[in-house]
GROMACS .gro file of C-alpha atoms in nm:
model
  362
    1MET     CA    1  -0.726   0.957   5.326
    2LEU     CA    2  -0.447   1.080   5.099
    3SER     CA    3  -0.373   1.450   5.066
    4ASP     CA    4  -0.448   1.616   4.731
    5SER     CA    5  -0.074   1.663   4.669
    6ARG     CA    6  -0.038   1.285   4.639
    7LYS     CA    7  -0.332   1.251   4.401
    8ILE     CA    8  -0.389   1.306   4.031
    9SER     CA    9  -0.702   1.415   3.845
   10ILE     CA   10  -0.917   1.187   3.630
   11ARG     CA   11  -0.796   1.393   3.334
   12GLN     CA   12  -0.433   1.308   3.414
   13ALA     CA   13  -0.526   0.941   3.461
   14VAL     CA   14  -0.696   0.936   3.120
   15LEU     CA   15  -0.391   1.099   2.960
   16ILE     CA   16  -0.172   0.825   3.108
   17PHE     CA   17  -0.409   0.568   2.961
   18LEU     CA   18  -0.383   0.728   2.616
   19THR     CA   19  -0.004   0.717   2.632
   20ILE     CA   20   0.016   0.353   2.739
   21THR     CA   21  -0.200   0.251   2.442
   22PHE     CA   22   0.050   0.401   2.196
   23THR     CA   23   0.325   0.138   2.205
   24PRO     CA   24   0.093  -0.168   2.199
   25SER     CA   25  -0.104  -0.010   1.913
   26ILE     CA   26   0.210   0.017   1.700
   27ARG     CA   27   0.322  -0.336   1.781
   28LEU     CA   28   0.004  -0.540   1.792
   29ILE     CA   29  -0.304  -0.395   1.625
   30PRO     CA   30  -0.191  -0.371   1.258
   31THR     CA   31  -0.067  -0.729   1.228
   32TYR     CA   32  -0.339  -0.880   1.447
   33ALA     CA   33  -0.621  -0.702   1.263
   34ALA     CA   34  -0.480  -0.759   0.913
   35GLN     CA   35  -0.455  -1.134   0.974
   36ARG     CA   36  -0.826  -1.151   1.062
   37ALA     CA   37  -1.003  -0.877   0.866
   38LYS     CA   38  -0.767  -0.820   0.572
   39GLN     CA   39  -0.844  -0.491   0.392
   40ALA     CA   40  -1.130  -0.414   0.634
   41ALA     CA   41  -0.896  -0.420   0.934
   42TRP     CA   42  -0.900  -0.040   0.959
   43LEU     CA   43  -1.261  -0.058   1.086
   44SER     CA   44  -1.182  -0.282   1.384
   45PRO     CA   45  -1.094  -0.003   1.633
   46ILE     CA   46  -1.449   0.134   1.606
   47ILE     CA   47  -1.591  -0.171   1.783
   48SER     CA   48  -1.323  -0.155   2.051
   49THR     CA   49  -1.381   0.211   2.129
   50VAL     CA   50  -1.758   0.154   2.160
   51LEU     CA   51  -1.680  -0.113   2.421
   52LEU     CA   52  -1.443   0.132   2.590
   53LEU     CA   53  -1.724   0.386   2.615
   54LEU     CA   54  -1.945   0.123   2.781
   55LEU     CA   55  -1.661   0.037   3.019
   56GLY     CA   56  -1.641   0.402   3.117
   57LEU     CA   57  -2.011   0.392   3.206
   58VAL     CA   58  -1.951   0.084   3.424
   59TRP     CA   59  -1.684   0.266   3.625
   60GLN     CA   60  -1.897   0.579   3.644
   61VAL     CA   61  -2.171   0.377   3.816
   62LEU     CA   62  -1.924   0.203   4.049
   63TYR     CA   63  -1.763   0.528   4.157
   64LYS     CA   64  -2.094   0.689   4.241
   65ARG     CA   65  -2.092   0.454   4.538
   66TYR     CA   66  -1.717   0.412   4.599
   67LYS     CA   67  -1.583   0.766   4.564
   68ASP     CA   68  -1.245   0.731   4.735
   69CYS     CA   69  -1.172   0.361   4.687
   70SER     CA   70  -0.926   0.169   4.476
   71LEU     CA   71  -1.026  -0.114   4.246
   72MET     CA   72  -0.921  -0.371   4.508
   73GLU     CA   73  -1.127  -0.205   4.782
   74ILE     CA   74  -1.433  -0.198   4.556
   75TYR     CA   75  -1.399  -0.566   4.467
   76CYS     CA   76  -1.352  -0.663   4.833
   77ASP     CA   77  -1.663  -0.475   4.940
   78ILE     CA   78  -1.876  -0.624   4.662
   79THR     CA   79  -1.759  -0.987   4.683
   80GLY     CA   80  -1.636  -1.009   5.041
   81SER     CA   81  -1.285  -0.987   5.187
   82ILE     CA   82  -1.161  -1.335   5.093
   83ALA     CA   83  -1.290  -1.338   4.734
   84GLY     CA   84  -1.180  -0.978   4.685
   85ARG     CA   85  -0.826  -1.048   4.801
   86ILE     CA   86  -0.805  -1.354   4.575
   87ILE     CA   87  -0.905  -1.135   4.281
   88ALA     CA   88  -0.647  -0.877   4.393
   89VAL     CA   89  -0.376  -1.146   4.386
   90ILE     CA   90  -0.481  -1.239   4.030
   91TYR     CA   91  -0.452  -0.874   3.927
   92LEU     CA   92  -0.111  -0.854   4.095
   93LEU     CA   93   0.018  -1.155   3.903
   94TRP     CA   94  -0.115  -1.001   3.584
   95MET     CA   95   0.058  -0.668   3.652
   96ILE     CA   96   0.383  -0.856   3.715
   97LEU     CA   97   0.347  -1.035   3.381
   98LEU     CA   98   0.265  -0.718   3.189
   99THR     CA   99   0.556  -0.532   3.349
  100ALA     CA  100   0.801  -0.800   3.236
  101LEU     CA  101   0.636  -0.824   2.895
  102TYR     CA  102   0.669  -0.454   2.816
  103ILE     CA  103   1.022  -0.429   2.950
  104ARG     CA  104   1.124  -0.707   2.714
  105TYR     CA  105   0.931  -0.562   2.419
  106PHE     CA  106   1.097  -0.225   2.473
  107ALA     CA  107   1.445  -0.373   2.439
  108ILE     CA  108   1.357  -0.609   2.153
  109ARG     CA  109   1.216  -0.325   1.944
  110LEU     CA  110   1.528  -0.111   1.986
  111VAL     CA  111   1.758  -0.400   1.903
  112GLY     CA  112   1.548  -0.510   1.607
  113ALA     CA  113   1.493  -0.164   1.461
  114ILE     CA  114   1.822   0.021   1.518
  115TYR     CA  115   2.086  -0.163   1.723
  116PRO     CA  116   2.091  -0.523   1.595
  117ASN     CA  117   2.426  -0.617   1.750
  118THR     CA  118   2.363  -0.476   2.097
  119SER     CA  119   2.269  -0.676   2.406
  120ILE     CA  120   1.913  -0.609   2.521
  121SER     CA  121   2.037  -0.595   2.882
  122ILE     CA  122   2.197  -0.256   2.817
  123PHE     CA  123   1.864  -0.100   2.719
  124ILE     CA  124   1.667  -0.278   2.990
  125ILE     CA  125   1.900  -0.172   3.271
  126SER     CA  126   1.914   0.188   3.143
  127MET     CA  127   1.536   0.212   3.128
  128LEU     CA  128   1.482   0.052   3.469
  129VAL     CA  129   1.731   0.285   3.639
  130ILE     CA  130   1.540   0.588   3.508
  131VAL     CA  131   1.203   0.434   3.598
  132THR     CA  132   1.321   0.353   3.951
  133TYR     CA  133   1.445   0.707   4.005
  134THR     CA  134   1.124   0.864   3.871
  135LEU     CA  135   0.883   0.647   4.070
  136ARG     CA  136   1.043   0.754   4.397
  137PHE     CA  137   0.885   1.096   4.340
  138GLY     CA  138   0.538   0.944   4.325
  139LEU     CA  139   0.245   0.917   4.087
  140PRO     CA  140   0.185   1.295   4.048
  141VAL     CA  141   0.533   1.341   3.898
  142LEU     CA  142   0.471   1.063   3.646
  143ALA     CA  143   0.136   1.220   3.558
  144ARG     CA  144   0.291   1.563   3.502
  145PHE     CA  145   0.570   1.414   3.292
  146ASN     CA  146   0.308   1.235   3.084
  147GLU     CA  147   0.129   1.566   3.023
  148VAL     CA  148   0.444   1.674   2.842
  149VAL     CA  149   0.498   1.344   2.660
  150LEU     CA  150   0.149   1.285   2.521
  151PRO     CA  151   0.121   1.605   2.311
  152PHE     CA  152   0.459   1.519   2.159
  153LEU     CA  153   0.335   1.167   2.073
  154VAL     CA  154   0.016   1.301   1.915
  155LEU     CA  155   0.201   1.569   1.718
  156ALA     CA  156   0.462   1.320   1.596
  157PHE     CA  157   0.197   1.074   1.480
  158PHE     CA  158  -0.006   1.348   1.309
  159LEU     CA  159   0.297   1.478   1.119
  160LEU     CA  160   0.399   1.126   1.018
  161PHE     CA  161   0.047   1.055   0.895
  162LEU     CA  162   0.048   1.373   0.685
  163MET     CA  163   0.380   1.272   0.528
  164MET     CA  164   0.245   0.922   0.457
  165ILE     CA  165  -0.066   1.046   0.273
  166PRO     CA  166   0.104   1.050  -0.072
  167ASN     CA  167   0.184   0.679  -0.027
  168ILE     CA  168  -0.169   0.578   0.077
  169LYS     CA  169  -0.372   0.398  -0.191
  170THR     CA  170  -0.748   0.384  -0.129
  171GLU     CA  171  -0.781   0.060  -0.327
  172MET     CA  172  -0.581  -0.111  -0.051
  173LEU     CA  173  -0.864  -0.032   0.194
  174THR     CA  174  -1.146  -0.180  -0.011
  175PRO     CA  175  -1.368  -0.367  -0.082
  176VAL     CA  176  -1.562  -0.360   0.245
  177SER     CA  177  -1.906  -0.522   0.259
  178LEU     CA  178  -2.150  -0.691   0.498
  179ARG     CA  179  -1.929  -0.999   0.476
  180SER     CA  180  -1.658  -0.800   0.648
  181ILE     CA  181  -1.858  -0.764   0.971
  182LEU     CA  182  -1.755  -1.091   1.137
  183PRO     CA  183  -1.386  -1.059   1.039
  184VAL     CA  184  -1.385  -0.702   1.171
  185VAL     CA  185  -1.537  -0.820   1.500
  186ARG     CA  186  -1.266  -1.086   1.531
  187ALA     CA  187  -0.999  -0.831   1.445
  188SER     CA  188  -1.129  -0.594   1.713
  189VAL     CA  189  -1.024  -0.841   1.984
  190GLY     CA  190  -0.665  -0.716   1.959
  191SER     CA  191  -0.745  -0.349   2.010
  192THR     CA  192  -1.004  -0.435   2.276
  193GLY     CA  193  -0.733  -0.617   2.470
  194ILE     CA  194  -0.525  -0.299   2.471
  195LEU     CA  195  -0.810  -0.064   2.561
  196ALA     CA  196  -0.884  -0.289   2.859
  197TYR     CA  197  -0.598  -0.103   3.028
  198PHE     CA  198  -0.853   0.166   3.114
  199THR     CA  199  -0.969  -0.050   3.405
  200PHE     CA  200  -0.616  -0.076   3.540
  201ILE     CA  201  -0.591   0.298   3.612
  202PHE     CA  202  -0.844   0.241   3.891
  203ILE     CA  203  -0.601   0.011   4.069
  204PHE     CA  204  -0.483   0.339   4.219
  205GLY     CA  205  -0.835   0.487   4.206
  206ASN     CA  206  -0.800   0.610   4.564
  207ARG     CA  207  -0.533   0.847   4.432
  208ILE     CA  208  -0.753   0.993   4.156
  209ASN     CA  209  -0.969   1.302   4.203
  210ASN     CA  210  -1.278   1.414   4.010
  211LYS     CA  211  -1.398   1.062   3.931
  212GLU     CA  212  -1.752   1.194   3.896
  213SER     CA  213  -1.652   1.302   3.543
  214ILE     CA  214  -1.548   0.954   3.427
  215LYS     CA  215  -1.840   0.941   3.182
  216LYS     CA  216  -1.741   1.266   3.014
  217SER     CA  217  -1.371   1.176   3.007
  218SER     CA  218  -1.437   0.829   2.864
  219ALA     CA  219  -1.659   0.975   2.589
  220GLU     CA  220  -1.391   1.225   2.483
  221MET     CA  221  -1.124   0.956   2.508
  222SER     CA  222  -1.326   0.712   2.296
  223MET     CA  223  -1.377   0.968   2.019
  224PHE     CA  224  -1.007   1.054   2.015
  225LEU     CA  225  -0.900   0.688   2.008
  226THR     CA  226  -1.149   0.605   1.733
  227ALA     CA  227  -0.998   0.870   1.507
  228ALA     CA  228  -0.637   0.794   1.604
  229LEU     CA  229  -0.655   0.416   1.570
  230VAL     CA  230  -0.850   0.426   1.242
  231LEU     CA  231  -0.601   0.671   1.090
  232PHE     CA  232  -0.318   0.459   1.225
  233GLN     CA  233  -0.457   0.151   1.049
  234ILE     CA  234  -0.526   0.341   0.728
  235SER     CA  235  -0.167   0.469   0.717
  236ILE     CA  236  -0.037   0.111   0.723
  237LEU     CA  237  -0.293  -0.078   0.514
  238GLY     CA  238  -0.313   0.203   0.260
  239THR     CA  239   0.063   0.209   0.214
  240PHE     CA  240   0.135  -0.154   0.133
  241GLY     CA  241  -0.185  -0.355   0.188
  242TYR     CA  242  -0.293  -0.619   0.436
  243ARG     CA  243  -0.075  -0.896   0.288
  244VAL     CA  244   0.243  -0.719   0.393
  245ALA     CA  245   0.095  -0.592   0.721
  246GLN     CA  246  -0.004  -0.938   0.841
  247ARG     CA  247   0.347  -1.075   0.784
  248THR     CA  248   0.549  -0.785   0.927
  249GLN     CA  249   0.652  -0.753   1.290
  250LEU     CA  250   0.658  -0.371   1.292
  251PRO     CA  251   0.445  -0.263   0.993
  252PHE     CA  252   0.418   0.099   1.107
  253LEU     CA  253   0.796   0.134   1.107
  254VAL     CA  254   0.810  -0.019   0.758
  255ALA     CA  255   0.543   0.226   0.639
  256VAL     CA  256   0.729   0.521   0.790
  257LYS     CA  257   1.046   0.416   0.608
  258GLN     CA  258   0.862   0.480   0.280
  259ILE     CA  259   0.830   0.849   0.363
  260SER     CA  260   1.021   1.089   0.143
  261VAL     CA  261   0.927   1.456   0.122
  262MET     CA  262   1.063   1.609  -0.200
  263ASN     CA  263   1.356   1.364  -0.174
  264ILE     CA  264   1.494   1.578   0.109
  265PHE     CA  265   1.328   1.470   0.434
  266GLU     CA  266   1.400   1.100   0.465
  267LYS     CA  267   1.483   0.839   0.729
  268VAL     CA  268   1.219   0.969   0.969
  269GLU     CA  269   1.191   0.633   1.144
  270SER     CA  270   1.409   0.785   1.418
  271ILE     CA  271   1.100   0.986   1.517
  272VAL     CA  272   0.906   0.663   1.569
  273VAL     CA  273   1.183   0.518   1.783
  274SER     CA  274   1.194   0.835   1.995
  275VAL     CA  275   0.823   0.823   2.070
  276TRP     CA  276   0.851   0.449   2.137
  277VAL     CA  277   1.101   0.512   2.412
  278LEU     CA  278   0.887   0.783   2.573
  279SER     CA  279   0.572   0.571   2.557
  280ASP     CA  280   0.755   0.265   2.686
  281PHE     CA  281   0.886   0.463   2.982
  282VAL     CA  282   0.533   0.563   3.080
  283ILE     CA  283   0.384   0.217   3.028
  284ILE     CA  284   0.658   0.041   3.230
  285SER     CA  285   0.624   0.299   3.508
  286PHE     CA  286   0.246   0.258   3.499
  287PHE     CA  287   0.243  -0.119   3.544
  288ILE     CA  288   0.506  -0.102   3.819
  289THR     CA  289   0.287   0.155   3.997
  290CYS     CA  290  -0.015  -0.075   3.959
  291ALA     CA  291   0.173  -0.376   4.097
  292LEU     CA  292   0.307  -0.181   4.394
  293SER     CA  293  -0.040  -0.041   4.467
  294ILE     CA  294  -0.184  -0.393   4.485
  295LEU     CA  295   0.107  -0.508   4.701
  296GLY     CA  296   0.045  -0.218   4.935
  297PHE     CA  297  -0.321  -0.315   4.961
  298LEU     CA  298  -0.251  -0.685   5.024
  299LEU     CA  299   0.028  -0.621   5.275
  300LYS     CA  300  -0.146  -0.318   5.430
  301LEU     CA  301   0.150  -0.089   5.365
  302ARG     CA  302   0.118   0.287   5.388
  303ASP     CA  303   0.425   0.345   5.168
  304THR     CA  304   0.548   0.114   4.892
  305LYS     CA  305   0.855   0.318   4.791
  306PRO     CA  306   1.094   0.078   4.973
  307LEU     CA  307   0.965  -0.199   4.744
  308ILE     CA  308   1.041  -0.018   4.417
  309SER     CA  309   1.403  -0.133   4.380
  310ILE     CA  310   1.323  -0.490   4.483
  311TYR     CA  311   1.033  -0.512   4.240
  312VAL     CA  312   1.235  -0.361   3.954
  313ILE     CA  313   1.520  -0.610   4.004
  314PHE     CA  314   1.269  -0.895   4.011
  315SER     CA  315   1.109  -0.763   3.689
  316TYR     CA  316   1.449  -0.754   3.518
  317PHE     CA  317   1.516  -1.122   3.579
  318LEU     CA  318   1.158  -1.219   3.492
  319CYS     CA  319   1.165  -1.035   3.160
  320MET     CA  320   1.489  -1.210   3.066
  321LEU     CA  321   1.327  -1.548   3.134
  322LEU     CA  322   0.995  -1.467   2.969
  323ALA     CA  323   1.072  -1.590   2.616
  324ASN     CA  324   1.364  -1.688   2.395
  325ASN     CA  325   1.281  -1.463   2.099
  326VAL     CA  326   1.033  -1.214   1.957
  327PHE     CA  327   0.820  -1.487   1.798
  328GLU     CA  328   0.755  -1.647   2.136
  329MET     CA  329   0.672  -1.303   2.275
  330GLU     CA  330   0.415  -1.247   2.000
  331LYS     CA  331   0.256  -1.587   2.061
  332LEU     CA  332   0.238  -1.508   2.432
  333SER     CA  333   0.065  -1.179   2.356
  334ASP     CA  334  -0.185  -1.320   2.106
  335ALA     CA  335  -0.279  -1.639   2.289
  336PHE     CA  336  -0.254  -1.531   2.650
  337ALA     CA  337  -0.210  -1.158   2.715
  338ILE     CA  338  -0.496  -1.029   2.500
  339PRO     CA  339  -0.765  -1.265   2.638
  340GLY     CA  340  -0.637  -1.203   2.991
  341ASN     CA  341  -0.658  -0.827   2.944
  342ILE     CA  342  -1.016  -0.852   2.821
  343ILE     CA  343  -1.120  -1.070   3.115
  344LEU     CA  344  -0.955  -0.848   3.378
  345GLY     CA  345  -1.030  -0.520   3.204
  346PHE     CA  346  -1.382  -0.568   3.070
  347VAL     CA  347  -1.545  -0.886   3.200
  348ILE     CA  348  -1.464  -0.864   3.572
  349PRO     CA  349  -1.572  -0.497   3.612
  350ALA     CA  350  -1.902  -0.577   3.437
  351VAL     CA  351  -1.951  -0.882   3.661
  352MET     CA  352  -1.870  -0.673   3.968
  353LEU     CA  353  -2.131  -0.416   3.868
  354LEU     CA  354  -2.389  -0.693   3.821
  355VAL     CA  355  -2.304  -0.858   4.153
  356GLY     CA  356  -2.305  -0.519   4.322
  357LYS     CA  357  -2.653  -0.449   4.188
  358ILE     CA  358  -2.780  -0.790   4.304
  359ARG     CA  359  -2.630  -0.745   4.651
  360ARG     CA  360  -2.744  -0.381   4.660
  361LYS     CA  361  -2.390  -0.260   4.707
  362VAL     CA  362  -2.407  -0.027   4.407
   0.00000   0.00000   0.00000
């Protein structure tokens, strides 16, 4: 059993989850939802956060029985050693893919938004050096750093939203009717794929304390995300409408560029870029931690720190081979990453709970 000094609380784990949803929300949700639900796209996060609340209940039930276990240990006990380890390998491959995907997205956004003539390798190597150094201090250090980062992200978004209010036109958000229900459901797939990351924090569930309060934490988290994601969508759709949002790679950045306070405070997109970098640091560190945790389980290692540098170097080369351009990256996310996240983040935990009930393991 790990000592408390090497563990984090469920509150810290939830805060990490909130931070790692920030970057994907900026990149994916506005365009994905606008393409499917048009002016009603701002309602799509409500469905996703309801599903997130239900997912929290699933993990609450599982952790009543498996108090000090990781996700892999739970799956192995419910399905058997062989099936559980096969599922663990699938999760490992998925963590490897997501690590490479977010490393590449981090660099592409910086190059596309601010430094168009700079090689992405410069940003990738710089980020990975910092990530490698930080992870050697363990998960608790990352969690404490995130406790500093998240309030800054929330404050920055809130201030940006306030400054965007004069540009928001309510007619861009309507009409919404019963006919909008099915499009909104389809649009919610994108945000659901991101909120599926909640399951991934339990990959290192054996290093999380106070898991008996998952239900309470997930309820508070769902309410916060409902408000944040709806306001986020409103700020974009209300500024220039769904037609622009569905054709723009970074619609939130475009909306922020419209901000002008008394013709004095302009060019605030640098704030968005700053919070991008902080959020990307946490999300890359998170998925590397997840991958190393699964490797440690599969290889029965007590300490995975010696693998950090090797894994980071491997991730660098993989992210460079992942796609030729941003359009291929977006297709990979829409067609492959989102469905995969939903299966691994929502479907498999629900199936495990059902199988556990049938086999009287839960």
